[in-house]
Amino acid sequence: MAMPKGAQAFPRSEYLRRLTAVKGEMERREIEVLVVTVPANITYLSGYTSKSGYVPQGLIVSLKDEEPAFITRRMDAPAAIHQMFVDRSRIFGYPEALIANPDKDGWDAIMDILIESGFENARIAVEASSLQGRTVEKFKTRSSGAPIIDFGNTISWIRGIKSDLEITAMREAAAIADAAMLKAKEVILPGAREADAAAEITATLIRGVNGIVGTDLASLYLCASPRTSTCHIPWAEDVFQLGSQVNLELAGVRHGYTSALMRTFSLGEPSDRLRRLHEGEVAGLEAALAAVKPGATCGDVATAFNTTLQKYGFKKESRCGYAMGINWTEPTASLKMGDPTILRPNMTFHLMLGNWIDEDFGYALSETFRVTETGVETFSSLPRDIFQI
Amino acid sequence: MAMPKGAQAFPRSEYLRRLTAVKGEMERREIEVLVVTVPANITYLSGYTSKSGYVPQGLIVSLKDEEPAFITRRMDAPAAIHQMFVDRSRIFGYPEALIANPDKDGWDAIMDILIESGFENARIAVEASSLQGRTVEKFKTRSSGAPIIDFGNTISWIRGIKSDLEITAMREAAAIADAAMLKAKEVILPGAREADAAAEITATLIRGVNGIVGTDLASLYLCASPRTSTCHIPWAEDVFQLGSQVNLELAGVRHGYTSALMRTFSLGEPSDRLRRLHEGEVAGLEAALAAVKPGATCGDVATAFNTTLQKYGFKKESRCGYAMGINWTEPTASLKMGDPTILRPNMTFHLMLGNWIDEDFGYALSETFRVTETGVETFSSLPRDIFQI
């Protein structure tokens, strides 16, 4: 019996619009066929979110076909039939003999199909930054024609400007993030284990809010004293203490679209140092948001933040944010001094003001936002407070 | 103030033992300095589990130093000081200017330190399969001396045989997996949302069992009708129905060490087809476990499973397991026909009998096991049943 199509996250017209943008760039660069391998880009162009990208797979976009084709491990083909908007005839499963096989692998299967489809001498592009050097070499060796072209981050840049449908998914993800942050206010308590709090927060990220579930989990970082200067430890085996501080970074996810949120918790009165930093960070956040409008640059936003924070006697070394969408960070625009990217309506960013100042002191605050026609919309509805427990 | 050392997962002697094995292999291949970049290998040699590997970082093992050095993004250095067994003087943070910078990145920082440490003309090895082609090129360009050597999967092979301390961590992870699977039996109910069940199961994986918490989350796959032929979709937005089947794959995690478990649930009476397949799979599982002993090969175990399953009229296309340890799969030995890897005491495997037979039918069953001096120890204490709800 055949696998049915699942509920689709977006209508077919939305995927065709995205493909048209990619094909336009292919035409401009005289590329006949493109092998998409960055998982977020595969999601973007097809709706596929299944986690099969740890073995070779490629979405094939060709100028002569309206729909892309997908070549994946055979056991993952049913998930592609279920999730992708494309016709089932466009999905190809390669055999299990190509897994853990040093002589011939899934990349060979992809080249086999490209050659069978008449692309042997075509101008082929790949996303080289997502591939091992030896895989790019394999594409070169097996293509007897033109050189292999690196498509770079082109699709990530196209993803940068969202449609209203994508913005809806981002707003849903943000509402889930808010619910999880509010749950954190209930479960971060002196005497509670960090893991128990993390369990409740994570469960909320999956259950979602208002009947809209989280479709996946993104990273969660709960960094409590004495670890407030760390930023990428999920949680520890400790128990919260009165006087402790907790920096929490989390995100809601809808169909891959991710909306992040950071807040700082204080178990008891915040220290004077924390209070002063918070004051400067909130002022910087407001200055940054005030600088967001179409035509301004990412650098302008960062300058507004940094200049304001400095007035309060603090500095943040790391960039103050990045483009955000499918699977968290988009590897394109940064909110950092000098970044020339011009803001356009429906670009979305994580204004990430986490500040790991000293070995014993760090702080978390962020907003995920959209550039509007005239300014900015932040997705979270939570106050920009230190959450005192 | 300085970041304190956190509670260490293993004693210093355990890390030195592991390093001695790696250095032995370096000596054999006349390698003076090794840049370790596979995250599981960094965990293995240092205790570091923080999730900073999405930007350049490297653990430097040199023959002349007892302890390795770690070069990472500056904001991640405090986590390394906290988690790694090495002295804080061995941890180097590179500046934020190297992030999202096309001209100079963290790999340059690593080469800078190697050159300053006198390794410019040394025989340097890297783990090439974890690096982009252009990163390997950068190492070559910046090293004026001997060629860059690929250390391949050498450390993963060394990881294959666990110490008793590591086995303890695997057993703890397995107990957490068992608790989560038992939670699934409570929350997978007709009318319940898949996401609500996934939330409860995930929360159990974090809370742990018997006072021992999960230190991280691994992948969770809850594939319910009509998606039982898929294997890598976390969960869907549907509600469980009477008559549905659910294939569940999950894992507990302790200090990176991961123990996986798969079981199949039936909401109501299992179909005849499911019952027959289950009978064959359980018989195959028992035959496979009976074949496990020091001196036998991975291929022998797979042959025992496949031969038995065929007697029941079924076939499994994919390999029936793989070496397991830090961060799930070890990219080394496979439980598949012909794999010549010889089993030795304290090797650990996921005997993964998930079988995605047809577009509308798949099945899940697995055991994570250890090779003992005389045979096998399975880590889970759950029955090998179809869990009927």
Short mmCIF file of N, CA and C in Angstrom, two decimals, chain A residues 168-188 200-210 212-221 248-254 257-263 265 324 328 350 366-369 378-383 387:
data_model
loop_
_atom_site.label_atom_id
_atom_site.label_comp_id
_atom_site.label_asym_id
_atom_site.label_seq_id
_atom_site.Cartn_x
_atom_site.Cartn_y
_atom_site.Cartn_z
N THR A 168 4.16 33.63 9.67
CA THR A 168 3.16 32.99 10.55
C THR A 168 3.80 31.84 11.32
N ALA A 169 4.58 31.01 10.65
CA ALA A 169 5.26 29.90 11.33
C ALA A 169 6.22 30.42 12.39
N MET A 170 6.93 31.49 12.08
CA MET A 170 7.87 32.08 13.06
C MET A 170 7.11 32.61 14.28
N ARG A 171 5.95 33.24 14.05
CA ARG A 171 5.15 33.74 15.18
C ARG A 171 4.66 32.58 16.05
N GLU A 172 4.23 31.50 15.40
CA GLU A 172 3.79 30.33 16.18
C GLU A 172 4.94 29.78 17.02
N ALA A 173 6.12 29.69 16.40
CA ALA A 173 7.29 29.20 17.13
C ALA A 173 7.60 30.11 18.32
N ALA A 174 7.45 31.41 18.11
CA ALA A 174 7.74 32.38 19.18
C ALA A 174 6.76 32.23 20.34
N ALA A 175 5.49 31.96 20.02
CA ALA A 175 4.51 31.78 21.10
C ALA A 175 4.87 30.55 21.94
N ILE A 176 5.39 29.53 21.29
CA ILE A 176 5.82 28.33 22.02
C ILE A 176 7.02 28.67 22.91
N ALA A 177 7.96 29.44 22.37
CA ALA A 177 9.13 29.86 23.17
C ALA A 177 8.67 30.66 24.40
N ASP A 178 7.71 31.56 24.20
CA ASP A 178 7.19 32.34 25.34
C ASP A 178 6.61 31.41 26.41
N ALA A 179 5.80 30.44 25.96
CA ALA A 179 5.18 29.52 26.93
C ALA A 179 6.24 28.77 27.72
N ALA A 180 7.31 28.37 27.05
CA ALA A 180 8.37 27.62 27.74
C ALA A 180 9.11 28.53 28.73
N MET A 181 9.31 29.79 28.36
CA MET A 181 9.99 30.72 29.27
C MET A 181 9.11 30.98 30.50
N LEU A 182 7.80 31.07 30.29
CA LEU A 182 6.90 31.24 31.45
C LEU A 182 6.91 30.00 32.33
N LYS A 183 6.98 28.82 31.69
CA LYS A 183 7.11 27.58 32.47
C LYS A 183 8.39 27.62 33.31
N ALA A 184 9.46 28.13 32.73
CA ALA A 184 10.73 28.23 33.47
C ALA A 184 10.56 29.06 34.74
N LYS A 185 9.74 30.11 34.67
CA LYS A 185 9.50 30.94 35.87
C LYS A 185 8.84 30.14 36.99
N GLU A 186 8.10 29.09 36.61
CA GLU A 186 7.44 28.26 37.63
C GLU A 186 8.38 27.21 38.23
N VAL A 187 9.31 26.70 37.42
CA VAL A 187 10.05 25.50 37.84
C VAL A 187 11.48 25.77 38.28
N ILE A 188 11.98 26.98 38.02
CA ILE A 188 13.32 27.32 38.53
C ILE A 188 13.15 27.82 39.95
N GLU A 200 10.73 20.08 32.41
CA GLU A 200 9.43 20.77 32.27
C GLU A 200 9.46 21.79 31.14
N ILE A 201 10.56 22.50 31.03
CA ILE A 201 10.68 23.51 29.97
C ILE A 201 10.64 22.82 28.60
N THR A 202 11.38 21.72 28.48
CA THR A 202 11.44 20.98 27.21
C THR A 202 10.07 20.41 26.86
N ALA A 203 9.39 19.85 27.85
CA ALA A 203 8.05 19.30 27.59
C ALA A 203 7.12 20.38 27.05
N THR A 204 7.23 21.60 27.59
CA THR A 204 6.40 22.70 27.10
C THR A 204 6.74 23.05 25.65
N LEU A 205 8.02 23.00 25.32
CA LEU A 205 8.44 23.28 23.93
C LEU A 205 7.84 22.28 22.95
N ILE A 206 7.58 21.05 23.41
CA ILE A 206 6.97 20.06 22.53
C ILE A 206 5.46 20.20 22.53
N ARG A 207 4.86 20.33 23.72
CA ARG A 207 3.39 20.45 23.81
C ARG A 207 2.88 21.69 23.10
N GLY A 208 3.67 22.76 23.15
CA GLY A 208 3.27 24.01 22.51
C GLY A 208 2.26 24.77 23.32
N VAL A 209 1.46 25.59 22.63
CA VAL A 209 0.54 26.49 23.31
C VAL A 209 -0.64 26.78 22.39
N ASN A 210 -1.80 26.99 22.98
CA ASN A 210 -3.00 27.33 22.21
C ASN A 210 -3.32 26.28 21.13
N ILE A 212 -1.31 24.60 19.37
CA ILE A 212 -0.27 24.51 18.32
C ILE A 212 0.97 23.90 18.93
N VAL A 213 1.33 22.70 18.47
CA VAL A 213 2.44 21.96 19.09
C VAL A 213 3.77 22.37 18.48
N GLY A 214 4.84 22.18 19.25
CA GLY A 214 6.18 22.28 18.69
C GLY A 214 6.41 21.07 17.81
N THR A 215 6.93 21.27 16.60
CA THR A 215 7.12 20.14 15.69
C THR A 215 8.50 19.53 15.84
N ASP A 216 9.35 20.14 16.65
CA ASP A 216 10.69 19.60 16.87
C ASP A 216 11.29 20.34 18.07
N LEU A 217 12.42 19.87 18.54
CA LEU A 217 13.17 20.56 19.60
C LEU A 217 14.40 21.22 19.00
N ALA A 218 14.68 22.43 19.44
CA ALA A 218 15.95 23.07 19.11
C ALA A 218 16.82 23.01 20.36
N SER A 219 17.99 23.61 20.30
CA SER A 219 18.90 23.59 21.44
C SER A 219 18.30 24.30 22.65
N LEU A 220 18.63 23.80 23.81
CA LEU A 220 18.23 24.44 25.08
C LEU A 220 19.50 24.60 25.91
N TYR A 221 19.73 25.80 26.42
CA TYR A 221 20.89 26.03 27.28
C TYR A 221 20.45 26.68 28.57
N LEU A 248 18.97 31.48 30.49
CA LEU A 248 18.22 30.47 29.74
C LEU A 248 18.08 30.90 28.28
N GLU A 249 18.48 30.01 27.38
CA GLU A 249 18.29 30.23 25.94
C GLU A 249 17.49 29.06 25.40
N LEU A 250 16.39 29.35 24.72
CA LEU A 250 15.55 28.28 24.17
C LEU A 250 14.90 28.78 22.89
N ALA A 251 14.18 27.87 22.22
CA ALA A 251 13.49 28.27 20.99
C ALA A 251 12.31 27.34 20.74
N GLY A 252 11.25 27.89 20.19
CA GLY A 252 10.14 27.11 19.67
C GLY A 252 10.39 26.78 18.21
N VAL A 253 9.80 25.68 17.74
CA VAL A 253 10.00 25.24 16.35
C VAL A 253 8.66 24.89 15.73
N ARG A 254 8.41 25.43 14.54
CA ARG A 254 7.25 25.04 13.73
C ARG A 254 7.71 24.74 12.31
N TYR A 257 10.92 26.12 11.26
CA TYR A 257 11.11 27.54 11.57
C TYR A 257 11.28 27.72 13.08
N THR A 258 12.30 28.45 13.45
CA THR A 258 12.77 28.50 14.83
C THR A 258 12.77 29.94 15.30
N SER A 259 12.22 30.16 16.49
CA SER A 259 12.22 31.49 17.07
C SER A 259 12.82 31.39 18.47
N ALA A 260 13.91 32.11 18.69
CA ALA A 260 14.69 31.97 19.93
C ALA A 260 14.36 33.06 20.93
N LEU A 261 14.69 32.77 22.18
CA LEU A 261 14.42 33.72 23.26
C LEU A 261 15.40 33.44 24.40
N MET A 262 15.96 34.51 24.96
CA MET A 262 16.86 34.39 26.11
C MET A 262 16.39 35.33 27.22
N ARG A 263 16.43 34.83 28.43
CA ARG A 263 16.15 35.66 29.59
C ARG A 263 17.04 35.19 30.74
N PHE A 265 17.41 34.77 34.94
CA PHE A 265 16.65 34.56 36.18
C PHE A 265 17.56 34.80 37.37
N MET A 324 17.79 34.57 11.22
CA MET A 324 17.22 33.35 11.82
C MET A 324 16.06 32.86 10.99
N TRP A 328 17.30 27.41 13.10
CA TRP A 328 18.01 28.44 13.90
C TRP A 328 18.77 29.40 12.99
N HIS A 350 17.62 37.07 15.10
CA HIS A 350 17.72 36.88 16.54
C HIS A 350 18.66 37.96 17.07
N SER A 366 17.41 38.35 24.83
CA SER A 366 17.29 38.40 23.37
C SER A 366 15.86 38.63 22.94
N GLU A 367 15.72 39.03 21.69
CA GLU A 367 14.42 39.13 21.02
C GLU A 367 14.58 38.61 19.59
N THR A 368 13.62 37.85 19.11
CA THR A 368 13.59 37.52 17.69
C THR A 368 12.61 38.49 17.02
N PHE A 369 13.04 39.08 15.93
CA PHE A 369 12.21 40.14 15.32
C PHE A 369 12.12 40.02 13.81
N THR A 378 8.67 42.64 17.17
CA THR A 378 9.28 41.57 17.96
C THR A 378 8.23 40.48 18.17
N PHE A 379 8.65 39.23 18.12
CA PHE A 379 7.70 38.12 18.17
C PHE A 379 7.28 37.76 19.59
N SER A 380 8.16 37.98 20.56
CA SER A 380 7.84 37.60 21.93
C SER A 380 6.97 38.67 22.59
N SER A 381 6.10 38.20 23.48
CA SER A 381 5.30 39.18 24.23
C SER A 381 5.74 39.24 25.70
N LEU A 382 6.90 38.67 26.01
CA LEU A 382 7.34 38.66 27.42
C LEU A 382 8.05 39.96 27.77
N PRO A 383 7.97 40.37 29.06
CA PRO A 383 8.69 41.57 29.48
C PRO A 383 10.20 41.35 29.40
N PHE A 387 14.05 37.93 35.49
CA PHE A 387 12.95 37.20 36.14
C PHE A 387 13.40 36.80 37.55
#
